[in-house]
Structures are given as C-alpha cells and as structure tokens.
Amino acid sequence: MADTINLMRGYVLADAGSPEVAGAVAEAMEGGGGPIEAVFRFVKGRVAFVRDDEIATSWNNPDIVEVLIRPVDMLALGGSAQGDCDDFVRLAAAM
C-alpha cells in the first residue's frame, strides 16, 4: 500500500506545475468563488465517479485492484474522464 500511496503522491507533485493543470486552475477560477470551491466544482463537473473494478472490467482485466490516472491524463480526457475517490483527490491536489 505504501508503494501505491507514494506513486499517487509522485503523480500529484509531477503534474502540479504542468501547463495543463495551470490551465485547469485558471478555468476553474473563472467560475467565481474561492479557490477551494472553484477546484471542487471543476473536478466534480469534469470527472464521473466510476469504481476501479468497473474501469478494470471495461478494460477486460478484472484482476486490476487499483487504477491510478495521472491528473494531466484526467484533464486530457476532458468531459469523458472517469475515476474513483483517489482520482478526484489527485486532480484536486494537483490543482
């Protein structure tokens, strides 16, 4: 589990300074409100909640336990991004 958490942390730190995340922050702030509210609203409106086991099944690999999607990759998916709680948190933390 520690390896997975370290990988998640690494994704957040690596992507936080990216132009894609900076653009997402700017877009989120256009909606008004404080930064926390803006990021929450952006992530909630951009990512559909789907459990990892459902994502793994759609990839024809039911043996996958945890799916980790980098924040920049979530942003690249646009309105079709899917993930579970930790995916939401990684994107919000990177922002």
mmCIF file of N, CA and C in Angstrom:
data_model
loop_
_atom_site.group_PDB
_atom_site.id
_atom_site.type_symbol
_atom_site.label_atom_id
_atom_site.label_comp_id
_atom_site.label_asym_id
_atom_site.label_seq_id
_atom_site.Cartn_x
_atom_site.Cartn_y
_atom_site.Cartn_z
ATOM 1 N N MET A 1 0.815 -1.188 0.000
ATOM 2 C CA MET A 1 0.000 0.000 0.000
ATOM 3 C C MET A 1 0.867 1.264 0.000
ATOM 4 N N ALA A 2 1.972 1.233 0.732
ATOM 5 C CA ALA A 2 2.848 2.404 0.779
ATOM 6 C C ALA A 2 3.370 2.749 -0.610
ATOM 7 N N ASP A 3 3.665 1.737 -1.414
ATOM 8 C CA ASP A 3 4.141 1.989 -2.778
ATOM 9 C C ASP A 3 3.078 2.697 -3.610
ATOM 10 N N THR A 4 1.828 2.283 -3.446
ATOM 11 C CA THR A 4 0.728 2.911 -4.191
ATOM 12 C C THR A 4 0.557 4.360 -3.768
ATOM 13 N N ILE A 5 0.604 4.620 -2.473
ATOM 14 C CA ILE A 5 0.460 5.993 -1.974
ATOM 15 C C ILE A 5 1.612 6.860 -2.465
ATOM 16 N N ASN A 6 2.822 6.325 -2.456
ATOM 17 C CA ASN A 6 3.971 7.085 -2.962
ATOM 18 C C ASN A 6 3.835 7.380 -4.448
ATOM 19 N N LEU A 7 3.299 6.435 -5.197
ATOM 20 C CA LEU A 7 3.072 6.659 -6.625
ATOM 21 C C LEU A 7 2.035 7.765 -6.832
ATOM 22 N N MET A 8 0.952 7.721 -6.060
ATOM 23 C CA MET A 8 -0.079 8.770 -6.143
ATOM 24 C C MET A 8 0.524 10.138 -5.833
ATOM 25 N N ARG A 9 1.303 10.200 -4.769
ATOM 26 C CA ARG A 9 1.954 11.456 -4.367
ATOM 27 C C ARG A 9 2.865 11.958 -5.480
ATOM 28 N N GLY A 10 3.613 11.051 -6.073
ATOM 29 C CA GLY A 10 4.511 11.428 -7.159
ATOM 30 C C GLY A 10 3.772 12.003 -8.351
ATOM 31 N N TYR A 11 2.629 11.411 -8.692
ATOM 32 C CA TYR A 11 1.825 11.933 -9.801
ATOM 33 C C TYR A 11 1.356 13.354 -9.510
ATOM 34 N N VAL A 12 0.888 13.581 -8.289
ATOM 35 C CA VAL A 12 0.413 14.920 -7.923
ATOM 36 C C VAL A 12 1.549 15.929 -8.013
ATOM 37 N N LEU A 13 2.683 15.600 -7.419
ATOM 38 C CA LEU A 13 3.815 16.534 -7.425
ATOM 39 C C LEU A 13 4.340 16.782 -8.833
ATOM 40 N N ALA A 14 4.385 15.750 -9.655
ATOM 41 C CA ALA A 14 4.893 15.898 -11.020
ATOM 42 C C ALA A 14 3.964 16.741 -11.881
ATOM 43 N N ASP A 15 2.662 16.592 -11.681
ATOM 44 C CA ASP A 15 1.700 17.262 -12.555
ATOM 45 C C ASP A 15 1.273 18.640 -12.063
ATOM 46 N N ALA A 16 1.510 18.942 -10.788
ATOM 47 C CA ALA A 16 1.033 20.205 -10.217
ATOM 48 C C ALA A 16 1.569 21.428 -10.960
ATOM 49 N N GLY A 17 2.779 21.367 -11.455
ATOM 50 C CA GLY A 17 3.359 22.511 -12.148
ATOM 51 C C GLY A 17 3.179 22.497 -13.653
ATOM 52 N N SER A 18 2.374 21.583 -14.143
ATOM 53 C CA SER A 18 2.216 21.449 -15.596
ATOM 54 C C SER A 18 1.332 22.549 -16.176
ATOM 55 N N PRO A 19 1.528 22.871 -17.447
ATOM 56 C CA PRO A 19 0.661 23.856 -18.105
ATOM 57 C C PRO A 19 -0.801 23.403 -18.131
ATOM 58 N N GLU A 20 -1.027 22.096 -18.231
ATOM 59 C CA GLU A 20 -2.403 21.590 -18.264
ATOM 60 C C GLU A 20 -3.126 21.878 -16.953
ATOM 61 N N VAL A 21 -2.433 21.645 -15.841
ATOM 62 C CA VAL A 21 -3.047 21.902 -14.536
ATOM 63 C C VAL A 21 -3.213 23.405 -14.322
ATOM 64 N N ALA A 22 -2.232 24.199 -14.737
ATOM 65 C CA ALA A 22 -2.359 25.657 -14.616
ATOM 66 C C ALA A 22 -3.565 26.156 -15.401
ATOM 67 N N GLY A 23 -3.774 25.601 -16.585
ATOM 68 C CA GLY A 23 -4.942 25.977 -17.382
ATOM 69 C C GLY A 23 -6.239 25.575 -16.716
ATOM 70 N N ALA A 24 -6.242 24.409 -16.082
ATOM 71 C CA ALA A 24 -7.443 23.953 -15.378
ATOM 72 C C ALA A 24 -7.753 24.861 -14.195
ATOM 73 N N VAL A 25 -6.718 25.288 -13.486
ATOM 74 C CA VAL A 25 -6.918 26.207 -12.362
ATOM 75 C C VAL A 25 -7.506 27.523 -12.859
ATOM 76 N N ALA A 26 -6.951 28.056 -13.931
ATOM 77 C CA ALA A 26 -7.471 29.310 -14.488
ATOM 78 C C ALA A 26 -8.928 29.152 -14.904
ATOM 79 N N GLU A 27 -9.240 28.029 -15.549
ATOM 80 C CA GLU A 27 -10.620 27.778 -15.963
ATOM 81 C C GLU A 27 -11.541 27.646 -14.756
ATOM 82 N N ALA A 28 -11.076 26.943 -13.731
ATOM 83 C CA ALA A 28 -11.884 26.766 -12.521
ATOM 84 C C ALA A 28 -12.176 28.101 -11.856
ATOM 85 N N MET A 29 -11.186 28.984 -11.813
ATOM 86 C CA MET A 29 -11.348 30.276 -11.140
ATOM 87 C C MET A 29 -12.275 31.216 -11.893
ATOM 88 N N GLU A 30 -12.482 30.966 -13.187
ATOM 89 C CA GLU A 30 -13.410 31.802 -13.952
ATOM 90 C C GLU A 30 -14.837 31.675 -13.438
ATOM 91 N N GLY A 31 -15.131 30.560 -12.769
ATOM 92 C CA GLY A 31 -16.474 30.328 -12.256
ATOM 93 C C GLY A 31 -16.791 31.106 -10.996
ATOM 94 N N GLY A 32 -15.813 31.807 -10.457
ATOM 95 C CA GLY A 32 -16.035 32.600 -9.261
ATOM 96 C C GLY A 32 -15.899 31.773 -7.995
ATOM 97 N N GLY A 33 -16.027 32.450 -6.868
ATOM 98 C CA GLY A 33 -15.873 31.793 -5.577
ATOM 99 C C GLY A 33 -14.413 31.696 -5.191
ATOM 100 N N GLY A 34 -14.181 31.139 -4.026
ATOM 101 C CA GLY A 34 -12.821 30.953 -3.551
ATOM 102 C C GLY A 34 -12.141 29.802 -4.268
ATOM 103 N N PRO A 35 -10.826 29.674 -4.086
ATOM 104 C CA PRO A 35 -10.086 28.636 -4.799
ATOM 105 C C PRO A 35 -10.518 27.210 -4.447
ATOM 106 N N ILE A 36 -10.830 26.943 -3.203
ATOM 107 C CA ILE A 36 -11.243 25.588 -2.818
ATOM 108 C C ILE A 36 -12.569 25.236 -3.475
ATOM 109 N N GLU A 37 -13.511 26.151 -3.395
ATOM 110 C CA GLU A 37 -14.817 25.927 -4.030
ATOM 111 C C GLU A 37 -14.664 25.770 -5.540
ATOM 112 N N ALA A 38 -13.826 26.594 -6.141
ATOM 113 C CA ALA A 38 -13.642 26.551 -7.596
ATOM 114 C C ALA A 38 -13.041 25.217 -8.042
ATOM 115 N N VAL A 39 -12.033 24.739 -7.320
ATOM 116 C CA VAL A 39 -11.410 23.459 -7.670
ATOM 117 C C VAL A 39 -12.407 22.318 -7.463
ATOM 118 N N PHE A 40 -13.125 22.338 -6.353
ATOM 119 C CA PHE A 40 -14.126 21.297 -6.095
ATOM 120 C C PHE A 40 -15.155 21.252 -7.215
ATOM 121 N N ARG A 41 -15.672 22.404 -7.565
ATOM 122 C CA ARG A 41 -16.702 22.484 -8.610
ATOM 123 C C ARG A 41 -16.147 21.990 -9.955
ATOM 124 N N PHE A 42 -14.922 22.375 -10.265
ATOM 125 C CA PHE A 42 -14.291 21.965 -11.520
ATOM 126 C C PHE A 42 -14.139 20.446 -11.584
ATOM 127 N N VAL A 43 -13.551 19.866 -10.539
ATOM 128 C CA VAL A 43 -13.302 18.421 -10.541
ATOM 129 C C VAL A 43 -14.614 17.651 -10.555
ATOM 130 N N LYS A 44 -15.560 18.070 -9.732
ATOM 131 C CA LYS A 44 -16.854 17.380 -9.668
ATOM 132 C C LYS A 44 -17.584 17.450 -11.007
ATOM 133 N N GLY A 45 -17.441 18.547 -11.713
ATOM 134 C CA GLY A 45 -18.099 18.699 -13.004
ATOM 135 C C GLY A 45 -17.365 18.044 -14.157
ATOM 136 N N ARG A 46 -16.111 17.680 -13.942
ATOM 137 C CA ARG A 46 -15.278 17.169 -15.028
ATOM 138 C C ARG A 46 -15.064 15.660 -14.986
ATOM 139 N N VAL A 47 -15.190 15.048 -13.800
ATOM 140 C CA VAL A 47 -14.872 13.626 -13.636
ATOM 141 C C VAL A 47 -16.109 12.874 -13.154
ATOM 142 N N ALA A 48 -16.487 11.837 -13.882
ATOM 143 C CA ALA A 48 -17.608 10.980 -13.474
ATOM 144 C C ALA A 48 -17.083 9.914 -12.514
ATOM 145 N N PHE A 49 -17.807 9.705 -11.418
ATOM 146 C CA PHE A 49 -17.378 8.700 -10.447
ATOM 147 C C PHE A 49 -17.654 7.303 -10.985
ATOM 148 N N VAL A 50 -16.593 6.513 -11.105
ATOM 149 C CA VAL A 50 -16.688 5.108 -11.514
ATOM 150 C C VAL A 50 -15.684 4.334 -10.663
ATOM 151 N N ARG A 51 -16.138 3.254 -10.054
ATOM 152 C CA ARG A 51 -15.251 2.444 -9.212
ATOM 153 C C ARG A 51 -14.163 1.784 -10.063
ATOM 154 N N ASP A 52 -13.009 1.547 -9.436
ATOM 155 C CA ASP A 52 -11.885 0.928 -10.142
ATOM 156 C C ASP A 52 -12.244 -0.426 -10.733
ATOM 157 N N ASP A 53 -13.040 -1.225 -10.026
ATOM 158 C CA ASP A 53 -13.379 -2.546 -10.562
ATOM 159 C C ASP A 53 -14.214 -2.434 -11.836
ATOM 160 N N GLU A 54 -15.026 -1.384 -11.935
ATOM 161 C CA GLU A 54 -15.801 -1.170 -13.165
ATOM 162 C C GLU A 54 -14.890 -0.741 -14.315
ATOM 163 N N ILE A 55 -13.916 0.110 -14.020
ATOM 164 C CA ILE A 55 -12.963 0.539 -15.047
ATOM 165 C C ILE A 55 -12.143 -0.659 -15.516
ATOM 166 N N ALA A 56 -11.677 -1.485 -14.576
ATOM 167 C CA ALA A 56 -10.877 -2.662 -14.924
ATOM 168 C C ALA A 56 -11.674 -3.633 -15.783
ATOM 169 N N THR A 57 -12.953 -3.807 -15.474
ATOM 170 C CA THR A 57 -13.801 -4.702 -16.264
ATOM 171 C C THR A 57 -13.947 -4.179 -17.686
ATOM 172 N N SER A 58 -14.062 -2.860 -17.831
ATOM 173 C CA SER A 58 -14.189 -2.291 -19.181
ATOM 174 C C SER A 58 -12.909 -2.491 -19.989
ATOM 175 N N TRP A 59 -11.797 -2.714 -19.313
ATOM 176 C CA TRP A 59 -10.522 -2.996 -19.980
ATOM 177 C C TRP A 59 -10.299 -4.497 -20.134
ATOM 178 N N ASN A 60 -11.308 -5.289 -19.812
ATOM 179 C CA ASN A 60 -11.218 -6.756 -19.866
ATOM 180 C C ASN A 60 -10.100 -7.302 -18.989
ATOM 181 N N ASN A 61 -9.895 -6.653 -17.836
ATOM 182 C CA ASN A 61 -8.884 -7.118 -16.890
ATOM 183 C C ASN A 61 -9.434 -7.000 -15.473
ATOM 184 N N PRO A 62 -10.277 -7.952 -15.062
ATOM 185 C CA PRO A 62 -10.900 -7.866 -13.739
ATOM 186 C C PRO A 62 -9.927 -8.075 -12.583
ATOM 187 N N ASP A 63 -8.677 -8.429 -12.868
ATOM 188 C CA ASP A 63 -7.688 -8.645 -11.809
ATOM 189 C C ASP A 63 -7.080 -7.344 -11.295
ATOM 190 N N ILE A 64 -7.346 -6.237 -11.961
ATOM 191 C CA ILE A 64 -6.812 -4.945 -11.525
ATOM 192 C C ILE A 64 -7.520 -4.533 -10.238
ATOM 193 N N VAL A 65 -6.733 -4.171 -9.224
ATOM 194 C CA VAL A 65 -7.293 -3.770 -7.939
ATOM 195 C C VAL A 65 -7.404 -2.255 -7.849
ATOM 196 N N GLU A 66 -6.409 -1.541 -8.341
ATOM 197 C CA GLU A 66 -6.372 -0.082 -8.237
ATOM 198 C C GLU A 66 -5.975 0.507 -9.577
ATOM 199 N N VAL A 67 -6.752 1.464 -10.042
ATOM 200 C CA VAL A 67 -6.457 2.179 -11.276
ATOM 201 C C VAL A 67 -6.009 3.579 -10.881
ATOM 202 N N LEU A 68 -4.808 3.962 -11.300
ATOM 203 C CA LEU A 68 -4.276 5.289 -10.994
ATOM 204 C C LEU A 68 -4.177 6.089 -12.283
ATOM 205 N N ILE A 69 -4.910 7.175 -12.342
ATOM 206 C CA ILE A 69 -4.888 8.035 -13.524
ATOM 207 C C ILE A 69 -4.251 9.359 -13.120
ATOM 208 N N ARG A 70 -3.189 9.721 -13.818
ATOM 209 C CA ARG A 70 -2.492 10.974 -13.502
ATOM 210 C C ARG A 70 -3.411 12.169 -13.713
ATOM 211 N N PRO A 71 -3.225 13.230 -12.939
ATOM 212 C CA PRO A 71 -4.044 14.428 -13.113
ATOM 213 C C PRO A 71 -4.015 14.983 -14.543
ATOM 214 N N VAL A 72 -2.842 15.034 -15.177
ATOM 215 C CA VAL A 72 -2.796 15.566 -16.547
ATOM 216 C C VAL A 72 -3.560 14.678 -17.519
ATOM 217 N N ASP A 73 -3.562 13.379 -17.261
ATOM 218 C CA ASP A 73 -4.314 12.465 -18.123
ATOM 219 C C ASP A 73 -5.817 12.623 -17.916
ATOM 220 N N MET A 74 -6.236 12.873 -16.672
ATOM 221 C CA MET A 74 -7.656 13.140 -16.409
ATOM 222 C C MET A 74 -8.097 14.381 -17.180
ATOM 223 N N LEU A 75 -7.264 15.402 -17.166
ATOM 224 C CA LEU A 75 -7.604 16.634 -17.879
ATOM 225 C C LEU A 75 -7.651 16.395 -19.385
ATOM 226 N N ALA A 76 -6.743 15.569 -19.898
ATOM 227 C CA ALA A 76 -6.715 15.287 -21.338
ATOM 228 C C ALA A 76 -7.976 14.561 -21.792
ATOM 229 N N LEU A 77 -8.613 13.824 -20.885
ATOM 230 C CA LEU A 77 -9.844 13.113 -21.225
ATOM 231 C C LEU A 77 -11.049 14.046 -21.345
ATOM 232 N N GLY A 78 -10.885 15.281 -20.876
ATOM 233 C CA GLY A 78 -11.974 16.254 -20.979
ATOM 234 C C GLY A 78 -13.212 15.787 -20.242
ATOM 235 N N GLY A 79 -14.353 15.932 -20.879
ATOM 236 C CA GLY A 79 -15.622 15.583 -20.249
ATOM 237 C C GLY A 79 -15.872 14.102 -20.119
ATOM 238 N N SER A 80 -14.984 13.265 -20.662
ATOM 239 C CA SER A 80 -15.203 11.819 -20.569
ATOM 240 C C SER A 80 -14.348 11.169 -19.481
ATOM 241 N N ALA A 81 -13.728 11.970 -18.617
ATOM 242 C CA ALA A 81 -12.883 11.425 -17.555
ATOM 243 C C ALA A 81 -13.721 10.656 -16.544
ATOM 244 N N GLN A 82 -13.179 9.534 -16.099
ATOM 245 C CA GLN A 82 -13.824 8.706 -15.085
ATOM 246 C C GLN A 82 -12.793 8.319 -14.043
ATOM 247 N N GLY A 83 -13.229 8.206 -12.802
ATOM 248 C CA GLY A 83 -12.330 7.766 -11.746
ATOM 249 C C GLY A 83 -13.059 7.633 -10.437
ATOM 250 N N ASP A 84 -12.341 7.107 -9.445
ATOM 251 C CA ASP A 84 -12.940 6.973 -8.128
ATOM 252 C C ASP A 84 -12.394 8.070 -7.214
ATOM 253 N N CYS A 85 -12.611 7.911 -5.920
ATOM 254 C CA CYS A 85 -12.263 8.968 -4.966
ATOM 255 C C CYS A 85 -10.811 9.419 -5.065
ATOM 256 N N ASP A 86 -9.890 8.451 -5.167
ATOM 257 C CA ASP A 86 -8.483 8.862 -5.186
ATOM 258 C C ASP A 86 -8.123 9.603 -6.468
ATOM 259 N N ASP A 87 -8.830 9.339 -7.558
ATOM 260 C CA ASP A 87 -8.593 10.091 -8.797
ATOM 261 C C ASP A 87 -9.070 11.533 -8.647
ATOM 262 N N PHE A 88 -10.237 11.713 -8.014
ATOM 263 C CA PHE A 88 -10.747 13.055 -7.743
ATOM 264 C C PHE A 88 -9.742 13.818 -6.880
ATOM 265 N N VAL A 89 -9.256 13.165 -5.833
ATOM 266 C CA VAL A 89 -8.345 13.814 -4.890
ATOM 267 C C VAL A 89 -7.026 14.182 -5.555
ATOM 268 N N ARG A 90 -6.485 13.292 -6.388
ATOM 269 C CA ARG A 90 -5.215 13.614 -7.062
ATOM 270 C C ARG A 90 -5.359 14.829 -7.961
ATOM 271 N N LEU A 91 -6.450 14.903 -8.713
ATOM 272 C CA LEU A 91 -6.648 16.059 -9.590
ATOM 273 C C LEU A 91 -6.804 17.330 -8.764
ATOM 274 N N ALA A 92 -7.620 17.271 -7.721
ATOM 275 C CA ALA A 92 -7.815 18.452 -6.867
ATOM 276 C C ALA A 92 -6.509 18.870 -6.199
ATOM 277 N N ALA A 93 -5.741 17.911 -5.713
ATOM 278 C CA ALA A 93 -4.473 18.234 -5.049
ATOM 279 C C ALA A 93 -3.469 18.841 -6.020
ATOM 280 N N ALA A 94 -3.438 18.357 -7.245
ATOM 281 C CA ALA A 94 -2.526 18.921 -8.242
ATOM 282 C C ALA A 94 -2.903 20.356 -8.569
ATOM 283 N N MET A 95 -4.207 20.630 -8.541
ATOM 284 C CA MET A 95 -4.671 21.985 -8.836
ATOM 285 C C MET A 95 -4.375 22.915 -7.672
#
